[in-house]
Short mmCIF file of C-alpha atoms in Angstrom, two decimals:
data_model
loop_
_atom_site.label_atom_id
_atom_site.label_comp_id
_atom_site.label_asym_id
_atom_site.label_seq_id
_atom_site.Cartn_x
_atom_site.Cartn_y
_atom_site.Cartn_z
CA UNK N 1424 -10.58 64.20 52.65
CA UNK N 1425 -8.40 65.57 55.34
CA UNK N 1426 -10.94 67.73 57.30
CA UNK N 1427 -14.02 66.02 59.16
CA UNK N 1428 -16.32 68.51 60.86
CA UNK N 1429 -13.48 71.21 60.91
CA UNK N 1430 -11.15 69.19 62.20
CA UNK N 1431 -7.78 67.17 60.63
CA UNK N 1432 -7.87 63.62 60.93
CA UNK N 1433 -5.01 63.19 62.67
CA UNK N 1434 -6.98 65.41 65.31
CA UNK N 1435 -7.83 62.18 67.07
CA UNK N 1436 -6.64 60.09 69.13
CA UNK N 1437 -5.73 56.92 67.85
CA UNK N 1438 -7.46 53.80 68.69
CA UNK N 1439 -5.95 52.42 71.71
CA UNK N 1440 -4.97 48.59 70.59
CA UNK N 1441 -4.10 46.20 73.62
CA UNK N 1442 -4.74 46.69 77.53
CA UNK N 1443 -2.18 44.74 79.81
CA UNK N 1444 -5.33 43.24 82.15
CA UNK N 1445 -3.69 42.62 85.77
CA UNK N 1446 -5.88 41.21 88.56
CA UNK N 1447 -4.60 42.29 92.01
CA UNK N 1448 -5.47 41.96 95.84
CA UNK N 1449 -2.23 42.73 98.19
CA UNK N 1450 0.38 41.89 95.23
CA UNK N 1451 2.54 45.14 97.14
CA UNK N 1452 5.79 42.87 96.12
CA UNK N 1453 5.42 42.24 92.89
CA UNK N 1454 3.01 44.42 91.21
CA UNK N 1455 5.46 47.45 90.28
CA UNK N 1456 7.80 44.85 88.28
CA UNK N 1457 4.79 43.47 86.41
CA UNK N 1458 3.36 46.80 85.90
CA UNK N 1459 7.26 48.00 84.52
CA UNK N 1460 8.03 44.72 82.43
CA UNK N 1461 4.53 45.39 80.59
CA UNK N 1462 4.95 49.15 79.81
CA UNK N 1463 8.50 48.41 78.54
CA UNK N 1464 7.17 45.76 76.19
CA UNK N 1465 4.49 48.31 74.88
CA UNK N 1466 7.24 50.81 74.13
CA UNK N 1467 9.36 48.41 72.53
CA UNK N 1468 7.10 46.95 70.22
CA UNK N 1469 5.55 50.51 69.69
CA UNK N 1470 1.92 49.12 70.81
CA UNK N 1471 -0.16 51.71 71.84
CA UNK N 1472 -1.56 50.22 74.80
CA UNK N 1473 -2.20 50.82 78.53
CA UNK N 1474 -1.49 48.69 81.29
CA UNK N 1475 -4.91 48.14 83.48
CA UNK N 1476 -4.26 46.88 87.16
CA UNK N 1477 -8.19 45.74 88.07
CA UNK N 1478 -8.05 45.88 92.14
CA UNK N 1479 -10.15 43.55 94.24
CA UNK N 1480 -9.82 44.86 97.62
CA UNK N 1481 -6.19 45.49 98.62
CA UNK N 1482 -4.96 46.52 102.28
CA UNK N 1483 -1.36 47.37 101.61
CA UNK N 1484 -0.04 49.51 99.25
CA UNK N 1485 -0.55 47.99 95.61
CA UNK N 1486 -2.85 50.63 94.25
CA UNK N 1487 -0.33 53.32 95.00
CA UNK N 1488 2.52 51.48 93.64
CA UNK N 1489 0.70 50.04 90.75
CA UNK N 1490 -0.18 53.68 89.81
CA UNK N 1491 3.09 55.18 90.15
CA UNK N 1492 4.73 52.55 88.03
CA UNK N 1493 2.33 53.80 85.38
CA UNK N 1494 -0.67 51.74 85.13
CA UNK N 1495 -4.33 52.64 85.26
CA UNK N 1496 -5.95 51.44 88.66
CA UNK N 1497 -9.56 50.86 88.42
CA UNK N 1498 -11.02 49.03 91.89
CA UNK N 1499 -13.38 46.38 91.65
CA UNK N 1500 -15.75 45.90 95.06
CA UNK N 1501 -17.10 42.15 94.38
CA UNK N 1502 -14.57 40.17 95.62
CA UNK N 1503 -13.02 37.21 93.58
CA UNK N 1504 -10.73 36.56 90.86
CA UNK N 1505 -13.70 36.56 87.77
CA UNK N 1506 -14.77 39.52 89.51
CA UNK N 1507 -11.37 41.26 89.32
CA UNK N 1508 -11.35 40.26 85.79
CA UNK N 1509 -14.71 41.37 84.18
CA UNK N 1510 -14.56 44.63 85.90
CA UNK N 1511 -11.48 45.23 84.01
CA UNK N 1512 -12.65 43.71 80.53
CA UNK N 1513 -15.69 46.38 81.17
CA UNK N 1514 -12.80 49.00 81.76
CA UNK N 1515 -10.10 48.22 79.20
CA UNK N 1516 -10.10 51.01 76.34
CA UNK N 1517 -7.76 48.76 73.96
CA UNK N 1518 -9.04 46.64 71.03
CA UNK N 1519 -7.55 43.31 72.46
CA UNK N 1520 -6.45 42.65 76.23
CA UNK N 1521 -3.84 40.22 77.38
CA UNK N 1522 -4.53 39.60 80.76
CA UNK N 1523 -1.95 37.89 83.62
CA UNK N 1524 -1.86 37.58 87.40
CA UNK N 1525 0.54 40.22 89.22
CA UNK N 1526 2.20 37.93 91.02
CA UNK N 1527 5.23 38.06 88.84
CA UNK N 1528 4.95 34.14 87.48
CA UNK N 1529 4.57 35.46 84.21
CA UNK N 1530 6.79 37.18 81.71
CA UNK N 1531 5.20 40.40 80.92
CA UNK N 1532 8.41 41.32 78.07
CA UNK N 1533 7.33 38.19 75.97
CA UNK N 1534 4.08 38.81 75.02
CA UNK N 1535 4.78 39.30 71.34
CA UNK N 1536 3.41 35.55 70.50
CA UNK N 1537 0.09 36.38 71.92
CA UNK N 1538 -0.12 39.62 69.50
CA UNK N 1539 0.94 37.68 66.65
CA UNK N 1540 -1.86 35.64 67.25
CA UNK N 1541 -4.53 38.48 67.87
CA UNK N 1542 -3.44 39.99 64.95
CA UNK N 1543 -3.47 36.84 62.74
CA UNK N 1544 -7.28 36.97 63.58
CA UNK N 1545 -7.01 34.82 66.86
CA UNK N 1546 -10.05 35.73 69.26
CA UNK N 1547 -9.15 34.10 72.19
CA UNK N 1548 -4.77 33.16 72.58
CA UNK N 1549 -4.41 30.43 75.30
CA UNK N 1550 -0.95 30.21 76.66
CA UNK N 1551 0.30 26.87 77.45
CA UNK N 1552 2.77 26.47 80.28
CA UNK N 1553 3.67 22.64 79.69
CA UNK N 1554 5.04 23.20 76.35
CA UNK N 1555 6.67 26.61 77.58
CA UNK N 1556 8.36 25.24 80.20
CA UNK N 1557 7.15 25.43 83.94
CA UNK N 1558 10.19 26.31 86.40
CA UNK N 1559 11.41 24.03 89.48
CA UNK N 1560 8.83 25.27 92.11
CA UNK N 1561 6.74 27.43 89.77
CA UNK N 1562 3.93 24.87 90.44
CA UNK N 1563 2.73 22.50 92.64
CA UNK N 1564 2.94 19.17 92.23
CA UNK N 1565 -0.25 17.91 92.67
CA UNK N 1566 -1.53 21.03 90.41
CA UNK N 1567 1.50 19.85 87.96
CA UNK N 1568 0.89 16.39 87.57
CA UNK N 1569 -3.02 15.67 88.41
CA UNK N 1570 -5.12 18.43 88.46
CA UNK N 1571 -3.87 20.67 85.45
CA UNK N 1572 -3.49 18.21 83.07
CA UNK N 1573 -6.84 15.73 84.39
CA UNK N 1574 -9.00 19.02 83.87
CA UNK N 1575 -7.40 19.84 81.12
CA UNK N 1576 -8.02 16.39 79.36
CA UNK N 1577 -12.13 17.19 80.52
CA UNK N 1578 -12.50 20.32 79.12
CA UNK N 1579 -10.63 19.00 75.77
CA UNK N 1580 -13.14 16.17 75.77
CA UNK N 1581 -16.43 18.15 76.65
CA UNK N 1582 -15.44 20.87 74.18
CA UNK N 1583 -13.89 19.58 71.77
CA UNK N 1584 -11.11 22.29 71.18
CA UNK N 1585 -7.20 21.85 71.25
CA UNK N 1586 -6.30 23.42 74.50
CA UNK N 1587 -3.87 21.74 76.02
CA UNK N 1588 -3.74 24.02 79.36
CA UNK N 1589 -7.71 24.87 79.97
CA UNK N 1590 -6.07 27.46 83.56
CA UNK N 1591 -3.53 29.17 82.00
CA UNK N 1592 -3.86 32.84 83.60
CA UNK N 1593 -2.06 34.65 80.95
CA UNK N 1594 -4.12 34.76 77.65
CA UNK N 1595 -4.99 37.11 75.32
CA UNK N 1596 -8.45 37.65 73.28
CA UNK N 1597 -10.37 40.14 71.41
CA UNK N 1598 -12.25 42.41 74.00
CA UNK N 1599 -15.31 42.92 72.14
CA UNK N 1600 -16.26 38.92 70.96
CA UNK N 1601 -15.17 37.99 74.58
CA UNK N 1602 -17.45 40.94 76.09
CA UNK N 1603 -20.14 39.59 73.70
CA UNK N 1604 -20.18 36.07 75.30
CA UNK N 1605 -21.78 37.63 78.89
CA UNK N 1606 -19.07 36.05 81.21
CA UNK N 1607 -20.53 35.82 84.70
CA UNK N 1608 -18.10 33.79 87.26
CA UNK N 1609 -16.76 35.29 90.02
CA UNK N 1610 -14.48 33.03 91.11
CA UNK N 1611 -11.38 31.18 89.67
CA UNK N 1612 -14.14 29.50 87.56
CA UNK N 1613 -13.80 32.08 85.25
CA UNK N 1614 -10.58 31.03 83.77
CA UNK N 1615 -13.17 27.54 82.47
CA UNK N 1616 -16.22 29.56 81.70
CA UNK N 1617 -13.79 31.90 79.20
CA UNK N 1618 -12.65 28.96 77.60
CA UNK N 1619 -16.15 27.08 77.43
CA UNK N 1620 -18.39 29.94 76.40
CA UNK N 1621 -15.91 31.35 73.94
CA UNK N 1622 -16.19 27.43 72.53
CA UNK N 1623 -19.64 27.68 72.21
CA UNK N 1624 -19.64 31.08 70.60
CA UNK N 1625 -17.89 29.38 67.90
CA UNK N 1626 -14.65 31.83 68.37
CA UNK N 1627 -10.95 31.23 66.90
CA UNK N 1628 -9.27 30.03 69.97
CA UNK N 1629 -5.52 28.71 69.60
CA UNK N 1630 -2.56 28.60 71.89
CA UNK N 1631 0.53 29.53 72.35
CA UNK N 1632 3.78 28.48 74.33
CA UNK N 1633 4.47 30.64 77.52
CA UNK N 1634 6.55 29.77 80.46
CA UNK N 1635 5.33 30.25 84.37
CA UNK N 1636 8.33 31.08 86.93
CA UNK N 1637 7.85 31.19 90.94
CA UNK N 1638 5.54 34.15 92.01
CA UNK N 1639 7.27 36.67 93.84
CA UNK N 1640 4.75 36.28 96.87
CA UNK N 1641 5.82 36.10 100.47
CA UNK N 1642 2.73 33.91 101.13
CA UNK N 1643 -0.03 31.38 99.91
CA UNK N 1644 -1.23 31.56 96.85
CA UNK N 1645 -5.25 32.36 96.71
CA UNK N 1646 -5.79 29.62 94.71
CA UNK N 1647 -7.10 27.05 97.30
CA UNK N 1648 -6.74 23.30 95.54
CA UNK N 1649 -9.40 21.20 96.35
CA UNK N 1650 -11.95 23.99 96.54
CA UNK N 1651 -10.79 25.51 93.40
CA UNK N 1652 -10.23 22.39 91.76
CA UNK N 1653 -13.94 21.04 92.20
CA UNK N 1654 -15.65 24.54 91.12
CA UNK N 1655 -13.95 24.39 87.82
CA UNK N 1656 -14.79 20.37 87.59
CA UNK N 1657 -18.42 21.32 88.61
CA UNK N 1658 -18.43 24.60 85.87
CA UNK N 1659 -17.20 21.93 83.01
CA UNK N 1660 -20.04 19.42 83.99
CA UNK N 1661 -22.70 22.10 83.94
CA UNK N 1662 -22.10 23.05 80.77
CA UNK N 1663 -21.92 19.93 79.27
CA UNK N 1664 -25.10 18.55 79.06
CA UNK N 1665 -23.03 15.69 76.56
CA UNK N 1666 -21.30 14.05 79.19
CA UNK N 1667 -23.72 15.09 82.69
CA UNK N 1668 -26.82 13.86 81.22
CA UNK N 1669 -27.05 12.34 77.82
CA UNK N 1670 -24.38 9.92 77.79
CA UNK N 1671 -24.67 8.53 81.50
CA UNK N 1672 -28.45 8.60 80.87
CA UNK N 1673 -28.30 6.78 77.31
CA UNK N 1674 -26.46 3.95 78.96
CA UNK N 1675 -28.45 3.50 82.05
CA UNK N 1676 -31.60 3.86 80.07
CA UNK N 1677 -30.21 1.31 77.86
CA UNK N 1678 -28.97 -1.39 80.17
CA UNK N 1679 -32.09 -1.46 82.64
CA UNK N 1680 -34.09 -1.76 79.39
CA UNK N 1681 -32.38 -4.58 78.62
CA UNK N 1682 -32.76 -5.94 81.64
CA UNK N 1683 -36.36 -5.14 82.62
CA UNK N 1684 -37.39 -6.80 79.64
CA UNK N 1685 -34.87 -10.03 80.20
CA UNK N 1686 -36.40 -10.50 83.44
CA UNK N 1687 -39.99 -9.98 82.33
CA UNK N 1688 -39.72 -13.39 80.51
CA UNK N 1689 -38.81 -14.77 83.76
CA UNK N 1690 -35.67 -15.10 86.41
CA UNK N 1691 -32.03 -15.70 84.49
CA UNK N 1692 -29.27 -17.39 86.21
CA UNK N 1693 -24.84 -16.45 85.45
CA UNK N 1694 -23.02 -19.45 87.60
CA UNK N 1695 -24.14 -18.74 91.37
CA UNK N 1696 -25.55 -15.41 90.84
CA UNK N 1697 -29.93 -15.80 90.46
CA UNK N 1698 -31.67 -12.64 89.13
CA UNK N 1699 -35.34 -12.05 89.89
CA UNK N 1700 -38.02 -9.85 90.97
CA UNK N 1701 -35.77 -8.17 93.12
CA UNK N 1702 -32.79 -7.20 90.00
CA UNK N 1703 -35.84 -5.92 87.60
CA UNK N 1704 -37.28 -3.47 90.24
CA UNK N 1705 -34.19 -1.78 90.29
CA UNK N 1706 -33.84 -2.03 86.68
CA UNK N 1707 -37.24 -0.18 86.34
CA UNK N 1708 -35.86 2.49 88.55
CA UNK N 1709 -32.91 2.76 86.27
CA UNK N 1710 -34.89 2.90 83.27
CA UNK N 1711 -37.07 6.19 84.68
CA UNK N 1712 -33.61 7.99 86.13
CA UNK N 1713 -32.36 7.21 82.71
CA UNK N 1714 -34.94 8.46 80.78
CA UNK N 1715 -35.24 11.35 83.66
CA UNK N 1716 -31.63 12.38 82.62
CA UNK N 1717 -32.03 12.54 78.94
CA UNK N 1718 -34.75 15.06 79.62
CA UNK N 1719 -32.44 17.07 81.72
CA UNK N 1720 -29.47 16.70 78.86
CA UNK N 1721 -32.11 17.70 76.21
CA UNK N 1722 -33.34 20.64 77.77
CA UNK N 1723 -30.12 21.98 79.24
CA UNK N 1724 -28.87 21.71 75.24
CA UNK N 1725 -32.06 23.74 74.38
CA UNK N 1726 -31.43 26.28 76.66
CA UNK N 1727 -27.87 27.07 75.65
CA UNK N 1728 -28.65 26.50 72.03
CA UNK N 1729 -31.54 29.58 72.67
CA UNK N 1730 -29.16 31.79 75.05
CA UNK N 1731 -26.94 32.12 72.43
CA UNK N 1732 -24.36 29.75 74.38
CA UNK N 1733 -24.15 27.15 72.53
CA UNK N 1734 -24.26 27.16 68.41
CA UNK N 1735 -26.73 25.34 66.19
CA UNK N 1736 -25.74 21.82 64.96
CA UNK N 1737 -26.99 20.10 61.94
CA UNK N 1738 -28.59 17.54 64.41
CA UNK N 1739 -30.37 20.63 66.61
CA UNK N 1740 -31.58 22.72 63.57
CA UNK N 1741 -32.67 19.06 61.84
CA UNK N 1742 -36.28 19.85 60.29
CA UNK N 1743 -37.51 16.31 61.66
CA UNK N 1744 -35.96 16.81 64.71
CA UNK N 1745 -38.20 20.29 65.21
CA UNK N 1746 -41.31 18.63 63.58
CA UNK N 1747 -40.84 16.25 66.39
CA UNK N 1748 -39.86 18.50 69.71
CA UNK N 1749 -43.19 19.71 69.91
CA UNK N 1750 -45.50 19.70 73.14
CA UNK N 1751 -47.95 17.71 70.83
CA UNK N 1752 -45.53 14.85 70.37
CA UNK N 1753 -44.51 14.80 73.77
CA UNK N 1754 -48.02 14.23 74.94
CA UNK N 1755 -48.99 11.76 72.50
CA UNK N 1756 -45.57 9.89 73.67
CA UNK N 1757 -46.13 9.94 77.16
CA UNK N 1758 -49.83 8.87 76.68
CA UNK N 1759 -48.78 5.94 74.35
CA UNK N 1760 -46.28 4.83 77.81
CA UNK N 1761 -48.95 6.08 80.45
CA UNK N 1762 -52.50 4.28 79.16
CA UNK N 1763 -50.92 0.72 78.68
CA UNK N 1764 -49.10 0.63 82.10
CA UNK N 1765 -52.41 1.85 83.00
CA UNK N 1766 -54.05 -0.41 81.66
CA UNK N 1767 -51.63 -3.21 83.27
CA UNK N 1768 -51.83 -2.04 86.36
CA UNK N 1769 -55.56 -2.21 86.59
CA UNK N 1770 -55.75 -5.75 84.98
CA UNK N 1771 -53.28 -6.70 87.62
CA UNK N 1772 -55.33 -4.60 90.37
CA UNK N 1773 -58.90 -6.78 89.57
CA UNK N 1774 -57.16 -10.03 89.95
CA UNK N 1775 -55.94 -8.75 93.62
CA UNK N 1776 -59.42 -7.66 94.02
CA UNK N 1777 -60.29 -11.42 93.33
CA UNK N 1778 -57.91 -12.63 95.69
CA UNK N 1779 -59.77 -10.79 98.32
CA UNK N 1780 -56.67 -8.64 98.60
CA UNK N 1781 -54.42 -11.27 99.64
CA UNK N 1782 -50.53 -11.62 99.68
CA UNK N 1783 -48.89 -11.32 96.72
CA UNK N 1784 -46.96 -14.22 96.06
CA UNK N 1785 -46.80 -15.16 92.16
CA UNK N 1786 -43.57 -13.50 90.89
CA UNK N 1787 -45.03 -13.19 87.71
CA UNK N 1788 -47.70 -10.69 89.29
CA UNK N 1789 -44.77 -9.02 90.64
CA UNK N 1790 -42.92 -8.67 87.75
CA UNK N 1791 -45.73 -7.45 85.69
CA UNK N 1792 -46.53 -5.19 88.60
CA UNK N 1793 -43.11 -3.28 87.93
CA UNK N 1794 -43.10 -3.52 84.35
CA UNK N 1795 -46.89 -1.76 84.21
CA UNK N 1796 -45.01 0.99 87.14
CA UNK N 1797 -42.01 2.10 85.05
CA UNK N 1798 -44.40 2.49 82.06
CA UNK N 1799 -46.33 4.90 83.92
CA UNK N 1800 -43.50 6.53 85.95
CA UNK N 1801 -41.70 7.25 82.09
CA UNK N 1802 -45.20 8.43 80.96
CA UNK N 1803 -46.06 11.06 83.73
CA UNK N 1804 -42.10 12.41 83.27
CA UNK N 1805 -42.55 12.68 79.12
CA UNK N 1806 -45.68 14.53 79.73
CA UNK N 1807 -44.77 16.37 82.51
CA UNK N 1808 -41.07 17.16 80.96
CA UNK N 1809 -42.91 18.45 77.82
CA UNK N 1810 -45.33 20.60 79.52
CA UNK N 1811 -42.63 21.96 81.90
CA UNK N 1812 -40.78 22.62 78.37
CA UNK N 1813 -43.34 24.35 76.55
CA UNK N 1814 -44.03 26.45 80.09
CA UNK N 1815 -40.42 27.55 79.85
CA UNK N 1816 -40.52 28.33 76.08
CA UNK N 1817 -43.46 30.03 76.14
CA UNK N 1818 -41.82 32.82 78.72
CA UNK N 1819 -38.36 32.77 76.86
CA UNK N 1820 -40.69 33.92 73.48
CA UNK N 1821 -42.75 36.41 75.38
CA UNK N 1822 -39.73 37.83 76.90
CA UNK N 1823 -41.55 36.97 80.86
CA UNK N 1824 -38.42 34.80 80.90
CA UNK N 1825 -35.13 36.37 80.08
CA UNK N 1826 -31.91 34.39 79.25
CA UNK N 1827 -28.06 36.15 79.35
CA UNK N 1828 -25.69 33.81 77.53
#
């Protein structure tokens, strides 16, 4: 039992369990203190660990510095913060990673809570800085007060885990579930596409307090608000098919139903305000955008559900629901909308013809006219959706069509 191959098991090396993760691009101030603070917490916790600095392009001197302060320098050539990042996840040799900017902001001795975590079978550790404490200056106010805490609030509401700080950049996870999950931002989006896809991979995620101090920079931050700010809005909204499609669709699809067939029956009058011809033509428009969007929201949901991104629900993997998602059903639908509004609009066609194509000036043509319209308009899209569907499936199974989660 103590010989493998002719050699003693304690021959080899011991699995390496935590890499320190630092992104880094001109951090010549600060990285050498980071770089110290996390090699003294290895040794005093006795973690055997390495600390990783992942280098994005610097012109001064924080690769030389960041090596002789004892960390392993790996350089990354596509530029950006997620870029920084996964080329280091790719490079860390350590069972779990704890990754922080090297800007100094974070503590780098007080990372114990984060391995408590890991070890307690956490995959992915979020640190929150509001119930940590955030120093005078450490953040700015706009970022403090609005941005942090309104995205925050989204991605807690699209996602439907407890993080209450969705751009915390110290966190810690398990290297080989998050490498598993096919993280592709390169940008500061990465921080929300972590979070999201790790949600969808159905991973432990929980949080932990951690405090943010004022980075030791002597200039601006590369964290650029507005620009920043919308690219994580626009990440959360992308993957949330939920909130981007179904819901806003559902309700529009639902109120211009309501009132496309309320105005069929005639004009309707609240106080001073007349509805007509005019108020259902734009209600038939609603009712194909809203139907349009459901589409969109259903097939987005397909698509992560088969890239792996997102994980089966009892609604999704419903037998009914499968017996009815079929090209088959789609056609029959859209036929069942297309061939009456057909029919419609030829009835009302003939009496034109009879007219000896004159003006049209019986609103009751008119509103049958739109009515018989958005019939066909939601027809041709539930055909040509479920065509467009089975297209796209049909290359997914036969491989022509390859999706990375």
């Amino acid at each position: 039992m103590g010989k493998l191959c002719g050699q003693r098991m304690s021959d080899f090396p011991k699995p390496m369990e935590l890499t320190i993760l630092m992104p880094c691009l001109n951090e010549a101030l600060t990285v050498k203190k980071c770089v110290s603070d996390a090699i003294n917490f290895l040794h005093k916790y006795g973690i055997h660990g390495e600390v990783l600095v992942a280098d994005n392009g610097s012109t001064d001197e924080s690769c030389q510095i960041a090596q002789q302060a004892g960390a392993r320098v790996v350089e990354i050539k596509e530029r950006g913060y997620g870029a920084a990042l996964l080329g280091g996840i790719n490079a860390a040799h350590g069972r779990y990673i704890i990754m922080g900017d090297a800007d100094d902001s974070y503590d780098f001795t007080d990372l114990q809570p984060f391995m408590d975590a890991l070890r307690g079978g956490a995959q992915l550790v979020m640190g929150n800085r509001f119930r940590g404490g955030i120093a005078d200056g450490a953040m700015p106010f706009l970022h403090r007060w609005l941005g942090n805490p309104v995205l925050s609030a989204l991605g807690r509401l699209f996602f439907k885990i407890p993080v209450g700080d969705f751009h915390c950049g110290l966190r810690a996870f398990h290297t080989q579930s998050v490498r598993n999950i096919h993280l592709t931002a390169s940008g500061m989006e990465f921080a929300t596409e972590m979070v999201a896809k790790a949600s969808f991979a159905g991973l432990r995620i929980v949080e932990v307090p951690t405090t943010l101090r004022p980075d030791g920079r002597d200039r601006a931050p590369h964290l650029r608000t507005w620009r920043d700010g919308w690219r994580h809005l626009r990440f959360m909204l992308l993957f949330s098919p939920l909130w981007l499609f179904l819901v806003p669709g559902f309700l529009l699809l639902a109120l211009c139903t309501a009132g496309l067939l309320t105005l069929l029956q005639g004009p309707i009058q609240f106080g001073g305000i007349g509805l007509d011809v005019h108020t259902m033509l734009f209600c038939g428009m609603g009712v194909s955008l809203g139907f349009q969007a459901l589409q969109w929201g259903a097939l987005v949901q397909w698509l992560g559900v088969k890239a792996g991104m997102r994980r089966t629900t009892a609604y999704t993997s419903a037998k009914w629901i499968n017996k009815l998602a079929t090209v088959e059903a789609g056609l029959l639908l859209g036929i069942a909308f297309f061939i009456p509004g057909l029919w419609w609009a030829v009835e009302l066609t003939s009496q034109w013809i009879q007219s000896d194509f004159g003006a049209v000036g019986n609103s009751a043509v008119l509103r049958s006219a739109i009515a018989a319209s958005t019939l066909m308009i939601v027809g041709a899209q539930t055909v040509g959706g479920s065509l467009f569907a089975a297209a796209l499936n049909a290359g997914i199974e036969s491989g022509f069509i390859r999706l990375r989660g």
